[in-house]
Short mmCIF file of C-alpha atoms in Angstrom, two decimals:
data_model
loop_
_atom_site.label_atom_id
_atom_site.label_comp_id
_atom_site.label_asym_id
_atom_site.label_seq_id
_atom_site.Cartn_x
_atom_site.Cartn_y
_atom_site.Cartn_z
CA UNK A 25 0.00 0.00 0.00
CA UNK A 26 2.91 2.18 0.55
CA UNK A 27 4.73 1.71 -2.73
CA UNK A 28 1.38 2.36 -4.38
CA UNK A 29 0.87 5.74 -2.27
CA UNK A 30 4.49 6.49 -3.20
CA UNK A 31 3.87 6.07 -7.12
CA UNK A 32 1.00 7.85 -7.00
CA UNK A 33 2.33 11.49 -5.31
CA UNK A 34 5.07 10.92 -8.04
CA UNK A 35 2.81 10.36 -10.88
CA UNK A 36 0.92 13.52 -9.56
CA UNK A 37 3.88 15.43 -9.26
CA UNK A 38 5.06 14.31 -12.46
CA UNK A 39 1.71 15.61 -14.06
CA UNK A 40 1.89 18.50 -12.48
CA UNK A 41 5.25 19.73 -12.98
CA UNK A 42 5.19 18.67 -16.55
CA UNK A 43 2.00 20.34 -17.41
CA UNK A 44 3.48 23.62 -15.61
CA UNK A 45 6.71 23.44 -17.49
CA UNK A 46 4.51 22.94 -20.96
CA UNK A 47 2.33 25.93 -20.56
CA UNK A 48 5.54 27.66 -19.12
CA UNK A 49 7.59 26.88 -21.83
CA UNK A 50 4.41 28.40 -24.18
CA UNK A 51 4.17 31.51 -22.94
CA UNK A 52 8.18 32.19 -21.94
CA UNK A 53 8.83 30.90 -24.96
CA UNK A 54 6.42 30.89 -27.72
CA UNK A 55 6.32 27.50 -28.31
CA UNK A 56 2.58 26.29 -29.82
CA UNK A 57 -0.66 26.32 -28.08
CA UNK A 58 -0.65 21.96 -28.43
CA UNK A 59 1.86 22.48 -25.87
CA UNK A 60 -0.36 24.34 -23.59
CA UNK A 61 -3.14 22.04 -24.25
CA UNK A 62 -1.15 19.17 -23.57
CA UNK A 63 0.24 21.31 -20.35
CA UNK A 64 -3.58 21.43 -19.09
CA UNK A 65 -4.29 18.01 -19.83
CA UNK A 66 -1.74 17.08 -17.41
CA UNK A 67 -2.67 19.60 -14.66
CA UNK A 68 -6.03 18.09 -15.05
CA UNK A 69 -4.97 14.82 -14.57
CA UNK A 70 -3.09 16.12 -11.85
CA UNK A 71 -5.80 16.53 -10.23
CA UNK A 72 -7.48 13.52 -10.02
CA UNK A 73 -4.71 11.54 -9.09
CA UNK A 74 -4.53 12.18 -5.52
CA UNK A 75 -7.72 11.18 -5.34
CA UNK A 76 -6.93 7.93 -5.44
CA UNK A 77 -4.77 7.93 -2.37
CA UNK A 78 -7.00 6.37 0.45
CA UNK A 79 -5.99 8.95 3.17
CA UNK A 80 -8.11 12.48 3.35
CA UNK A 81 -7.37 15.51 1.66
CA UNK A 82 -5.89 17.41 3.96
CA UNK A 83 -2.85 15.00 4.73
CA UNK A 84 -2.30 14.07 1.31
CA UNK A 85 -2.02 17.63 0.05
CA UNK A 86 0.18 18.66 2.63
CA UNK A 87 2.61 15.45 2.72
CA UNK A 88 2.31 16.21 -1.63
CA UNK A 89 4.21 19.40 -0.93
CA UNK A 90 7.16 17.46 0.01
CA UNK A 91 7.25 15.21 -2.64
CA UNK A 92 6.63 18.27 -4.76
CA UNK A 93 9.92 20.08 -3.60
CA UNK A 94 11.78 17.15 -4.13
CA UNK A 95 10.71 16.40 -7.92
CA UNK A 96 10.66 20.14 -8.73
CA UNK A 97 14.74 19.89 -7.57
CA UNK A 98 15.09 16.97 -9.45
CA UNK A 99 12.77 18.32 -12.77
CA UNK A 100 15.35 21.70 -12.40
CA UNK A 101 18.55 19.31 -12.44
CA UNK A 102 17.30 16.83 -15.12
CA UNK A 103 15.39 19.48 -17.60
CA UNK A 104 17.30 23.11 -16.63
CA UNK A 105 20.55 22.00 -15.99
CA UNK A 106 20.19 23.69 -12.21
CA UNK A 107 22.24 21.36 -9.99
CA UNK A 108 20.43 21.24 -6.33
CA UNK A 109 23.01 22.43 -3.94
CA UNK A 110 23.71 21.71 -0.24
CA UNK A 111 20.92 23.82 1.28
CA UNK A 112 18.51 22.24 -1.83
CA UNK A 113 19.20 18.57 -0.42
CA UNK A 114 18.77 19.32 3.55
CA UNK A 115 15.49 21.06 2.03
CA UNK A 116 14.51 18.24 -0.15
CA UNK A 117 15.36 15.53 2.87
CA UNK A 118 13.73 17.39 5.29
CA UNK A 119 10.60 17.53 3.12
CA UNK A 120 10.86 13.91 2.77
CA UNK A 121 10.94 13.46 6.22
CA UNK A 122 8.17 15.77 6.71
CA UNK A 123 6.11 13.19 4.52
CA UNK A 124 7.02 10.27 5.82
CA UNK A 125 5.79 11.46 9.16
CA UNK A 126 2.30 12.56 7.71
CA UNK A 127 1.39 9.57 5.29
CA UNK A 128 3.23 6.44 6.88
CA UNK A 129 4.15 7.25 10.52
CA UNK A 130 1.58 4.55 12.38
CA UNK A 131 -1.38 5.96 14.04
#
């Protein structure tokens, strides 16, 4: 249940990120409007997927925002070329921790 709950806030962040970066990359940089359709497509899909984590809304958006800070370091390494420093990584880990503690510490 945890590997699926995992794979899911990374799918969503995936989605997310990507569809952000498409309609970014449309309007910073005048690429064509399939690339801001395709750039809402994914933020609506987005948006469904945490739905299908099986913990309310409240915890799964905020332990999201974790996982979000990590993938957005890793989408700015991977796609920009911005290497995460030092102070990126305690972020990023103490994110992770953060999440860990909100989804899968037992209650």
């Amino acid at each position: 249940m945890i590997l699926l709950s995992i794979f899911l806030f990374i799918l969503a962040g995936l989605f997310e990120i990507g569809g952000g970066y498409l309609i970014w990359i449309w309007l910073r940089e005048g690429k064509g409007v399939e690339y801001a359709v395709l750039g809402a497509i994914l933020l609506v899909l987005y948006g469904v997927i945490p739905t299908l984590q099986t913990t309310n809304f409240g915890r799964v958006y905020a332990a999201y925002g974790g996982v979000f800070i990590v993938l957005a370091l890793l989408w700015g390494w991977q796609i920009d070329g911005v290497l995460p420093d030092r102070f990126d990584i305690i972020g990023g880990a103490i994110a992770l921790i953060g999440v860990s503690v909100i989804m899968y510490w037992p209650r």
